[in-house]
Amino acid sequence: MTVFLRSTRLALLSFLVIGAAPEQAAPPAAPAPAAKPTDSADAAIVSRAAWLYKGSDITPDPAWHFGTLKNGVRYAVRKNGVPPGQISVRVRMDVGSLMETDPERGYAHLIEHLTFRGSEYVPDGEAKRVWQRMGTTFGSDTNAQTTPTQTVYKLDLPSATEAGIDESLKILSGMVSKPAINATALNAERPAVLAEQREAPGPQVRLGDAVQSTFFAGQPLADRSPIGHVKELQAATAESVRAFHDRWYRPERAVVVIAGDFDPAKLETMIARHFADWKGVGPAPADPDFGQPDPKQTATKAVVEPSIPALIQVAYVRPWHYNDDTVVFNQKRLADFIALAVINRRLETRARTGGSYLQAGVRLDDPSRSANVTSISILPVGTAWEQALKDVRAVIADAQASPPTKVEIERELAEQRVQYKTLVDTYRAEAGSKEADDMVQALDIRETTTAPYVIQKVFADAEKKGFFAPDKILASTRRLFQGTLRALISTPAPEAGIETSLATALKADVKGLAGKRTSQANVTFAKLPKLGPPATIVSNTPIREFDMQEYNLSNGIRVLIYPTTSEDSRVYVRVRFGGGYNALPADRETPAWAADGTLTAGGIGTLKQGDIEALVQGRRIGLDFGIDEDAFTYNALTSPTDLPDQLRLIAAAITAPGWDPAPVNRTRVAAQAGYASFDSSPTGVLSRDLERLLHDGDPRWGTPSLKAIEATTPDSFRALWEPLLKTGPVEVMVFGDIKADVAIAAVQKTLGAIPPRTAPANFVPPPVRFPAHNATPVVLTHNGPDNQAAAVIAWPTGGGVEGATESRRLDVLAAIFSDRLFDRLRSQAGASYSPNVSSSWPTGMPSGGRMLAIGQVAPENIPLFFKLSREIAAELVAKPIDDDELKRTIGPMQQSIMRQSTGNQFWMNQLDGAVYDPVRIEALKRLYSDITNMTAAELQETAAKYLRPDRDWTLEVVPKASAASEPKK
């Protein structure tokens, strides 16, 4: 059982590995008896002991059924009906890059690729098509992942039938036991693997590799990235790869995990039927030794990455030891996480005041079972890294010198309590895919998974037993910052003697330099700006097709409420107002780019960001700002009991933003620091420039120029946003586990109490443009590796909800286009790892849509990308799509709609703006039928309308050196 804490602002994310229990708040009754397995299954299953809990006193989750086959294959299966009809299968192989010898680096990941090409029961390239016919989407429903310690094959099978499940398990068994590892398959797939390696962002990869080699010097993990080395991959032969497979892919190293809407006993039977005859080749090898931290290795290292801002990574590295996953072990670990949470909050408080670092955080981890590590990450302001390191070390030293206050500890405990309560309250809505992934994660870290109520009880028991007393937290803090010290610094430019300077800085005495600890004053909702009298209901109209209610309030606000118990104890809130992108200036760059995060961090009224965090402490209340095509938004996920105060917080945020200048300055400095990274790779250049180029230079889209970032000040930010935040109209959406009368009453008292707002009279939004057709591609350059490039081709389409049916045809065309491009550019040519085609059709704008194809390729393959893309576009115009391809495309889209529609966010996203534009409701009614009834002739007609060679626009991103050497066109 693993529990991680979550911090509000830091990249230090923590997580909790759990399963789901059949009851919410109390220990569940035993699951209903499942169908009796067949005799043959009984013969193959030698044990049904709960092997996961061996050595553990954690209460098992009774929903999981465990077993072991006669050949050593283990399994864990459970019933889960979220979403209805789906099953999630994970086949975990205890094989990763740490099992490789030096000449085999990259083999574990290479085998993952080869298993999907072909295996005992599926010809080369057919597995994807088989599962597409069952309704799966390649890449999201069928996928795989290789890490240093495991390889996991994933399948989410929608509308799963017994025959489909049985066939899928048969295929998966053949994939892991007898993949087609031959010269033909290897030579076909090797280029795709090398393309995947080539397409990774160079500076980030180099920095990550440097951190690994420094922190784990002397251990295999120092040089065992799953992607491998080019030299070894190029030298790989079918015989050498097969030898690695036969050595490590053995039944005793396999676990089959299934969570889904199907009888567990039948799942056991199918697993036994297809996996029981698998026999290992040769003697079983001993598990490799992952080594231990070597104190004799070099402690500090410096690297230079011009495109990455200065960054310091420090680690206290200790040997990793296996521990039985007991209650006490978890309670001690919880105390460790609370200790780090206290430090993280202190670090973040200092960063918000404009100190020497933009961000800093500490975390505890057991990377790849190779070490137990406390790590420190510091992003200095500018290049003054020594002061930043000193300030962060001072905060940590202060935490080691004296215990935290009970108030500080209680603040972190309150965050944990609400998370555990949320897990218990909402577990019935937890997807089977997550439960399957949690089981795999537990296996990988050699721990357990259990029901939320058990985890909540372990935490509560730890509180009662004093695990979080100040002296215990102090002891945890002191222990966590012991071990072998390792540190790496990355700077944009070389600095003479920097490694020596880093070593000296790490030894400097920082005791007493942290200053006085700050304390957070108590804050109540009474401190929020006052609202007016509640609105009255002017009209109430049921939307019977969707069991929704539409209300018009006396202050002009319109409300859409969807009461549903599909997600227990979850209530989604969205407030849309103003004009969104339509309302932003189109003739100049503005500080609009800084709104995300900065507006909410700017406070409300006289309350600062820390005050608001204290205000919602221990409650499920959030506040996220966004910009849609035709509205600005505040979004939140809350609980039924917290809904009134959630709405009150949003109402106050809209009417009385705080305009604290510190978040604006911090956001600007962070954007300046990271700006150079855009030039470091083709993907960086595209992420910065593509959207603006696709909108013909319109400054509302894309990353702002460095000049515009530098010009963003608190005053200019407020000057733009203050009038925009006062605009209307206002739409409130409340979807979830709440009664309609309760929800509308809460809206009346909060957003219904703000002054009336209407849309600006006679407002005409700026037009949305698409660039003109170009005979030769626009050329951009990057500073990354010479073998990296990207190519883009796009066609203009349309926009507006009136064209919803046409937009859905374009979605289908994009899926077919993408599948063909993938097959030809990756599977056949091996020129790109992940070419992609997508269609975008803005509902809230009359134009601006496009069909877009992107491929990361080597520079010499840019012409091939354009050639294949244009050939496919021409085929879609000239020839109707055959019946099998159409079914393989539409089927997964139908299943995706069915699955997504079981969640509230699907309906909320589909009905944005519907209370002001009823056409959106009519468009939603046609969604499924539009997809289902689509014909090849309609798609061909749509392709002819939009995929015109005289309207396409192209772009290439090439290395700066090669662009300079080419003759001008």
XYZ file of C-alpha atoms in Angstrom, residues 313-905:
593
model
C 19.184 18.625 -8.376
C 20.349 17.256 -5.025
C 19.789 13.763 -3.655
C 20.360 11.925 -0.416
C 20.711 8.358 -1.629
C 20.250 5.321 0.611
C 20.149 1.592 -0.163
C 16.735 0.245 -1.130
C 15.576 -2.734 0.908
C 12.475 -4.820 0.462
C 9.943 -4.275 3.232
C 6.830 -6.303 3.886
C 3.936 -3.970 3.189
C 2.628 -3.701 6.736
C 0.412 -1.182 8.467
C 3.313 0.173 10.511
C 5.534 0.495 7.441
C 2.873 2.619 5.747
C 2.249 4.725 8.828
C 5.936 5.540 9.121
C 6.031 6.436 5.449
C 3.015 8.698 5.967
C 4.939 10.554 8.649
C 7.796 10.996 6.174
C 5.449 12.484 3.599
C 3.942 14.886 6.132
C 7.450 16.021 7.062
C 8.248 16.767 3.426
C 4.885 18.470 2.881
C 5.674 20.906 5.689
C 9.007 21.752 4.049
C 7.426 22.115 0.617
C 4.858 24.567 1.912
C 7.599 26.656 3.549
C 9.621 26.631 0.317
C 6.616 27.646 -1.746
C 5.738 30.463 0.665
C 9.219 31.929 0.207
C 9.077 31.558 -3.585
C 5.808 33.503 -3.740
C 7.422 36.535 -2.150
C 9.933 36.861 -5.004
C 12.996 35.263 -3.476
C 16.090 33.736 -5.046
C 14.314 30.770 -6.612
C 11.236 30.398 -8.773
C 10.379 26.974 -7.473
C 11.828 24.401 -5.126
C 10.602 21.136 -3.744
C 11.588 17.967 -1.934
C 10.291 14.452 -2.478
C 10.822 10.864 -1.376
C 10.991 8.017 -3.853
C 12.314 4.490 -4.467
C 13.372 4.743 -8.134
C 13.410 1.372 -9.853
C 14.040 -0.434 -6.555
C 17.635 0.788 -6.831
C 17.769 3.281 -3.971
C 15.684 5.114 -1.401
C 16.082 8.769 -2.348
C 15.210 12.126 -0.875
C 15.612 14.595 -3.718
C 15.670 18.375 -3.851
C 14.891 20.339 -7.019
C 15.668 24.041 -7.296
C 14.916 26.411 -10.156
C 16.883 29.591 -9.376
C 15.942 33.057 -10.542
C 18.376 33.723 -13.368
C 21.832 32.262 -12.855
C 22.264 33.162 -9.168
C 22.196 29.521 -8.210
C 24.431 29.763 -5.135
C 22.008 32.047 -3.301
C 19.059 29.859 -4.289
C 20.818 26.739 -3.040
C 21.705 28.499 0.198
C 18.132 29.654 0.776
C 16.627 26.216 0.121
C 19.206 24.468 2.288
C 18.483 26.990 5.035
C 14.790 26.089 5.022
C 15.655 22.387 5.221
C 18.220 22.977 7.984
C 15.631 24.909 9.950
C 13.222 21.993 9.597
C 15.938 19.681 10.947
C 16.710 21.975 13.871
C 13.300 22.147 15.546
C 9.910 20.518 15.112
C 7.092 22.059 13.114
C 4.151 23.555 14.924
C 0.977 21.589 15.457
C -0.783 24.098 13.218
C 1.604 23.338 10.338
C 1.150 19.612 10.772
C -2.617 19.924 11.031
C -2.722 21.817 7.749
C -1.048 18.939 5.923
C -3.134 16.330 7.755
C -6.294 18.153 6.723
C -5.220 17.870 3.090
C -4.720 14.140 3.541
C -8.040 13.615 5.290
C -10.015 15.200 2.481
C -8.164 13.103 -0.085
C -8.879 9.852 1.747
C -12.502 10.825 2.271
C -12.793 11.652 -1.404
C -11.366 8.252 -2.332
C -13.910 6.526 -0.121
C -16.817 8.664 -1.272
C -16.081 8.378 -4.979
C -14.720 4.860 -5.306
C -17.890 3.616 -7.018
C -17.014 5.886 -9.936
C -13.445 4.618 -10.183
C -12.715 3.123 -13.575
C -11.591 -0.456 -13.968
C -8.606 0.766 -15.989
C -7.329 2.678 -12.961
C -7.803 -0.313 -10.680
C -5.838 -2.473 -13.101
C -3.080 0.138 -13.340
C -2.948 0.470 -9.548
C -2.470 -3.285 -9.210
C 0.389 -3.206 -11.736
C 2.002 -0.274 -9.907
C 1.757 -2.118 -6.593
C 3.438 -5.153 -8.133
C 6.243 -3.053 -9.548
C 7.111 -1.373 -6.244
C 6.631 -4.633 -4.308
C 3.742 -3.354 -2.253
C -0.003 -4.007 -2.043
C -3.202 -2.340 -3.140
C -6.371 -2.259 -1.125
C -9.725 -0.561 -0.717
C -9.985 3.158 0.115
C -11.679 2.602 3.443
C -8.697 0.487 4.543
C -6.247 3.228 3.613
C -8.386 5.797 5.399
C -8.391 3.590 8.496
C -4.594 3.153 8.397
C -4.210 6.924 8.267
C -6.699 7.537 11.085
C -4.983 4.915 13.222
C -1.638 6.622 12.622
C -3.124 9.882 13.898
C -4.450 8.198 17.036
C -1.087 6.568 17.744
C 0.827 9.829 17.470
C 2.778 9.135 14.286
C 2.348 12.799 13.334
C 3.376 14.365 16.625
C 5.897 17.227 16.194
C 8.772 15.184 17.607
C 7.992 12.296 15.242
C 7.897 14.627 12.243
C 11.216 16.141 13.343
C 12.739 12.649 13.560
C 11.467 11.845 10.048
C 12.905 15.097 8.702
C 16.338 14.410 10.148
C 16.373 10.843 8.838
C 15.212 11.830 5.342
C 18.180 14.145 4.823
C 20.794 11.538 5.610
C 22.579 9.282 3.162
C 25.110 9.569 0.355
C 24.964 13.105 -1.021
C 24.833 13.573 -4.781
C 24.223 16.777 -6.694
C 24.022 17.976 -10.288
C 23.816 21.492 -11.623
C 22.816 22.441 -15.147
C 23.576 25.942 -16.405
C 22.970 27.652 -19.748
C 26.624 28.647 -20.066
C 29.903 27.170 -18.774
C 31.172 28.419 -15.420
C 34.789 27.832 -14.446
C 35.183 25.641 -11.363
C 31.458 25.175 -10.947
C 31.668 21.608 -9.648
C 34.040 22.732 -6.903
C 31.766 25.677 -6.158
C 28.771 23.341 -5.949
C 30.577 21.008 -3.555
C 31.594 23.971 -1.394
C 28.065 25.397 -1.394
C 26.655 22.069 -0.257
C 28.979 22.101 2.770
C 28.352 25.720 3.766
C 26.797 26.253 7.178
C 23.255 27.562 6.690
C 21.953 27.163 10.217
C 19.903 30.136 11.338
C 19.694 31.668 7.858
C 16.084 30.695 7.172
C 14.733 33.624 9.164
C 11.595 33.585 11.226
C 9.017 30.999 10.279
C 5.871 32.556 8.897
C 2.465 31.536 10.138
C -0.818 31.568 8.288
C -3.658 33.414 9.975
C -7.045 31.764 10.283
C -9.379 32.712 7.447
C -13.114 32.173 7.107
C -15.531 32.738 4.242
C -16.705 35.855 6.046
C -13.466 37.468 4.805
C -14.590 37.184 1.178
C -16.101 40.280 -0.461
C -19.814 40.626 0.217
C -22.358 39.622 -2.397
C -25.749 41.126 -3.120
C -29.204 39.686 -2.421
C -30.041 36.274 -3.924
C -31.583 36.152 -7.376
C -35.020 34.811 -8.027
C -35.913 32.216 -10.638
C -37.497 33.807 -13.695
C -38.028 30.562 -15.617
C -37.327 26.850 -15.283
C -37.251 24.690 -18.403
C -36.614 20.928 -18.306
C -34.411 19.419 -21.010
C -36.158 16.067 -20.872
C -33.912 14.191 -23.294
C -30.975 14.588 -20.915
C -32.778 14.845 -17.533
C -31.414 18.368 -17.111
C -32.918 21.614 -15.869
C -32.339 25.064 -17.364
C -32.969 28.142 -15.209
C -33.013 31.865 -15.951
C -32.296 34.038 -12.907
C -33.369 37.585 -12.202
C -29.828 38.968 -12.564
C -29.623 37.593 -16.110
C -27.553 34.524 -15.351
C -28.563 31.282 -17.006
C -28.002 27.976 -15.276
C -27.872 24.368 -16.496
C -28.101 21.666 -13.839
C -27.651 17.941 -14.376
C -28.422 15.931 -11.234
C -26.932 12.455 -11.562
C -25.417 9.786 -9.339
C -23.152 8.402 -12.061
C -20.159 9.709 -10.110
C -20.721 9.434 -6.370
C -19.931 12.532 -4.305
C -18.565 14.468 -7.291
C -19.998 17.765 -8.464
C -18.500 19.537 -11.475
C -18.892 23.298 -11.685
C -18.204 25.472 -14.698
C -18.888 29.182 -14.922
C -18.611 30.673 -18.424
C -18.652 34.397 -18.990
C -17.552 37.021 -21.471
C -16.225 36.308 -24.943
C -13.104 34.170 -24.531
C -10.721 34.281 -27.482
C -13.363 36.192 -29.418
C -12.983 39.063 -26.942
C -9.181 39.297 -26.960
C -7.416 41.907 -29.115
C -6.385 40.518 -32.503
C -4.194 43.438 -33.550
C -1.467 43.282 -30.903
C 0.166 41.008 -28.337
C -1.270 41.310 -24.834
C -0.673 39.856 -21.345
C -3.519 37.382 -21.959
C -0.939 34.574 -22.011
C -0.234 35.006 -18.278
C -3.811 34.438 -17.087
C -3.545 30.701 -16.543
C -2.678 30.327 -12.879
C -1.863 33.997 -12.391
C -5.456 35.172 -12.034
C -6.279 32.640 -9.337
C -2.893 33.129 -7.654
C -3.577 36.873 -7.524
C -6.005 36.414 -4.659
C -9.547 37.617 -4.023
C -10.315 40.946 -2.438
C -7.827 41.434 0.400
C -7.045 37.712 0.600
C -3.736 36.462 -0.824
C -3.142 33.065 -2.366
C -2.043 31.575 0.969
C -5.186 32.912 2.641
C -7.394 31.235 0.057
C -5.542 27.940 0.473
C -6.120 28.190 4.231
C -9.760 29.064 3.583
C -10.389 25.815 1.681
C -8.084 23.682 3.821
C -9.457 20.196 4.297
C -12.260 20.742 1.792
C -12.848 19.745 -1.809
C -12.864 23.215 -3.306
C -10.826 24.366 -6.301
C -10.491 27.270 -8.691
C -9.107 26.946 -12.229
C -9.289 29.685 -14.844
C -9.339 29.040 -18.584
C -10.033 30.638 -21.947
C -12.422 28.948 -24.376
C -13.180 30.003 -27.921
C -16.237 32.026 -26.900
C -16.009 32.381 -23.095
C -13.734 32.734 -20.114
C -14.194 29.969 -17.571
C -13.801 29.059 -13.949
C -13.846 25.313 -13.348
C -13.915 23.246 -10.189
C -14.554 19.729 -8.937
C -16.228 19.767 -5.548
C -18.445 17.678 -3.291
C -22.183 18.021 -2.569
C -21.515 19.488 0.873
C -18.859 21.899 -0.393
C -20.867 23.148 -3.392
C -22.317 26.304 -1.750
C -18.894 27.590 -0.681
C -17.376 26.519 -3.998
C -19.875 28.712 -5.829
C -19.297 31.530 -3.373
C -15.568 31.407 -4.027
C -16.088 31.591 -7.803
C -18.539 34.474 -7.431
C -15.987 36.383 -5.358
C -13.195 35.597 -7.846
C -15.237 36.992 -10.746
C -16.350 40.144 -8.963
C -13.340 41.006 -6.782
C -9.993 39.661 -8.035
C -7.095 40.552 -5.759
C -4.511 41.688 -8.364
C -1.532 40.705 -6.224
C 1.478 41.716 -8.372
C 3.745 38.894 -7.136
C 2.211 36.071 -9.233
C 2.448 38.175 -12.397
C 6.125 38.861 -11.798
C 6.802 35.232 -10.962
C 5.010 34.024 -14.090
C 6.940 36.471 -16.262
C 10.311 35.445 -14.834
C 9.467 31.760 -15.265
C 8.419 32.324 -18.898
C 11.625 34.237 -19.601
C 13.711 31.496 -18.018
C 12.199 28.755 -20.136
C 11.903 30.600 -23.421
C 15.194 29.378 -24.870
C 14.027 25.783 -24.534
C 11.556 26.244 -27.392
C 14.458 26.370 -29.855
C 15.984 23.135 -28.610
C 13.858 20.739 -30.662
C 11.320 20.641 -33.501
C 8.522 19.950 -31.021
C 9.559 22.974 -28.990
C 9.417 25.203 -32.062
C 6.008 23.803 -33.003
C 4.621 24.286 -29.508
C 5.719 27.917 -29.629
C 4.841 28.915 -33.186
C 2.416 26.518 -34.852
C -0.895 27.803 -33.466
C -0.091 31.398 -34.346
C 1.008 30.392 -37.847
C -2.156 28.338 -38.359
C -4.126 31.464 -37.420
C -2.193 33.556 -39.975
C -0.211 35.435 -37.323
C -3.188 36.320 -35.079
C -1.561 37.163 -31.703
C -4.454 35.674 -29.740
C -2.980 32.244 -30.355
C 0.398 30.673 -29.774
C 3.212 31.490 -27.394
C 3.876 35.224 -27.074
C 7.141 36.683 -28.233
C 9.879 37.191 -25.685
C 9.363 40.924 -26.083
C 5.688 40.578 -25.133
C 6.603 38.465 -22.102
C 9.159 41.012 -20.948
C 6.576 43.776 -21.349
C 4.056 42.035 -19.091
C 3.780 43.877 -15.793
C 1.211 43.764 -12.989
C -0.230 47.027 -14.299
C -0.530 45.883 -17.926
C -1.952 42.543 -16.819
C -4.635 44.235 -14.752
C -5.398 46.782 -17.453
C -6.259 43.941 -19.869
C -8.074 41.592 -17.536
C -10.015 43.886 -15.218
C -12.562 44.955 -17.850
C -12.713 41.453 -19.368
C -13.618 39.911 -16.007
C -16.610 42.252 -15.793
C -18.149 41.115 -19.082
C -21.109 38.870 -19.706
C -23.197 36.964 -20.357
C -22.788 34.427 -17.554
C -23.601 30.722 -17.765
C -23.379 28.404 -14.756
C -23.203 24.628 -15.149
C -23.560 22.280 -12.174
C -23.347 18.598 -13.071
C -23.130 15.765 -10.581
C -24.298 14.161 -7.380
C -26.598 16.966 -6.241
C -30.336 17.537 -6.321
C -31.482 20.227 -8.727
C -33.339 22.249 -6.076
C -30.295 22.249 -3.791
C -27.975 23.255 -6.619
C -30.113 26.111 -7.916
C -30.605 27.452 -4.399
C -26.818 27.584 -3.971
C -26.421 29.355 -7.317
C -29.118 31.913 -6.427
C -27.253 32.920 -3.252
C -23.836 33.185 -4.909
C -23.528 33.825 -8.630
C -27.149 34.872 -8.617
C -26.126 37.634 -6.198
C -23.593 39.339 -8.485
C -24.603 42.408 -10.510
C -26.268 41.760 -13.885
C -24.000 41.311 -16.895
C -24.845 41.212 -20.555
C -22.904 40.726 -23.740
C -21.492 43.929 -25.246
C -23.949 45.479 -27.679
C -23.180 45.135 -31.398
C -19.962 43.245 -30.659
C -18.423 41.629 -33.721
C -15.497 39.321 -32.937
C -12.351 39.585 -35.052
C -12.251 37.106 -37.923
C -10.349 33.864 -37.518
C -7.936 33.434 -40.403
C -6.072 30.516 -41.959
C -2.791 31.070 -43.836
C -2.835 31.157 -47.597
C -1.761 28.157 -49.637
C 2.006 28.015 -50.112
C 3.814 26.299 -52.936
C 6.875 25.717 -50.786
C 6.815 25.100 -47.022
C 7.446 27.767 -44.431
C 10.847 26.948 -42.922
C 11.598 27.308 -39.207
C 14.785 26.176 -37.492
C 15.787 24.634 -34.187
C 19.048 24.302 -32.279
C 18.689 20.626 -31.435
C 20.309 17.512 -32.919
C 20.987 17.525 -36.645
C 18.924 14.373 -37.173
C 15.688 15.919 -35.888
C 13.063 17.647 -38.003
C 9.301 18.014 -38.211
C 6.865 18.504 -41.052
C 3.322 19.871 -41.018
C 0.593 19.966 -43.624
C -2.821 21.499 -42.936
C -6.062 22.189 -44.775
C -8.630 24.807 -43.686
C -12.105 23.534 -42.782
C -14.769 25.480 -40.883
C -16.370 26.231 -37.533
C -19.618 26.796 -35.674
C -22.103 24.434 -34.098
C -24.285 24.476 -37.221
C -21.624 22.393 -38.933
C -21.444 19.747 -36.199
C -22.348 16.892 -38.526
C -19.656 17.908 -40.984
C -17.117 18.246 -38.168
C -17.832 14.649 -37.166
C -17.187 13.464 -40.704
C -13.876 15.276 -40.571
C -13.087 13.511 -37.278
C -13.617 10.165 -38.990
C -11.540 11.222 -41.988
C -8.757 12.349 -39.657
C -8.772 8.973 -37.894
C -8.535 7.113 -41.208
C -5.876 9.516 -42.493
C -3.880 9.074 -39.278
C -4.108 5.287 -39.421
C -2.885 5.190 -43.015
C -0.084 7.654 -42.366
C 0.999 5.628 -39.338
C 1.106 2.445 -41.371
C 3.087 3.946 -44.232
C 5.399 6.373 -42.466
C 6.138 4.311 -39.356
C 5.253 0.661 -39.857
C 6.478 0.445 -43.454
C 9.056 3.199 -43.883
C 10.152 3.469 -40.229
C 10.603 7.186 -40.852
C 8.598 8.468 -37.882
C 7.601 7.079 -34.510
C 4.338 8.910 -33.984
C 2.884 10.697 -37.029
C -0.546 12.069 -36.262
C -3.526 13.565 -38.055
C -6.264 15.479 -36.261
C -9.276 17.597 -37.076
C -10.179 20.752 -35.188
C -13.561 22.457 -35.597
C -14.178 25.354 -33.170
C -17.789 25.282 -32.002
C -17.651 28.793 -30.598
C -16.313 30.444 -33.751
C -17.647 30.600 -37.306
C -14.303 29.534 -38.785
C -10.799 28.486 -37.800
C -11.033 24.714 -38.228
C -8.379 22.624 -39.899
C -7.211 19.133 -40.756
C -3.651 18.854 -39.519
C -0.970 16.220 -40.104
C 2.310 16.317 -38.180
C 5.298 14.023 -38.402
C 8.641 14.096 -36.640
C 11.163 12.785 -39.130
C 14.818 12.984 -40.031
C 15.492 16.016 -42.265
C 16.016 13.829 -45.306
C 12.528 12.313 -44.835
C 10.589 15.588 -44.938
C 9.798 15.121 -48.668
C 8.582 11.589 -47.897
C 6.191 12.924 -45.248
C 4.686 15.437 -47.652
C 4.509 12.872 -50.447
C 2.685 10.284 -48.332
C 0.364 12.871 -46.777
C -0.680 14.243 -50.142
C -1.093 10.732 -51.577
C -3.423 9.768 -48.728
C -5.400 12.992 -49.066
C -5.788 12.359 -52.781
C -6.896 8.763 -52.153
C -9.575 9.909 -49.718
C -10.902 12.214 -52.439
C -10.624 9.745 -55.313
C -11.727 6.453 -53.769
C -14.448 5.567 -51.272
C -13.281 4.036 -48.002
C -13.838 0.289 -47.926
C -16.345 -1.215 -45.529
C -13.813 -2.869 -43.200
C -11.730 0.281 -42.769
C -14.851 2.342 -42.139
C -16.111 -0.081 -39.501
C -12.664 -0.257 -37.860
C -12.739 3.541 -37.581
C -16.342 4.178 -36.609
C -16.522 1.310 -34.112
C -13.876 2.727 -31.727
C -15.457 6.183 -32.015
C -18.860 4.783 -31.080
C -17.336 2.998 -28.130
C -15.486 6.121 -27.072
C -18.754 8.071 -27.026
C -20.479 5.362 -25.011
C -17.682 5.247 -22.447
C -17.244 8.999 -22.136
C -20.980 9.525 -21.780
C -20.938 7.664 -18.468
C -19.064 10.628 -16.964
C -20.309 14.140 -16.240
C -17.456 15.958 -17.964
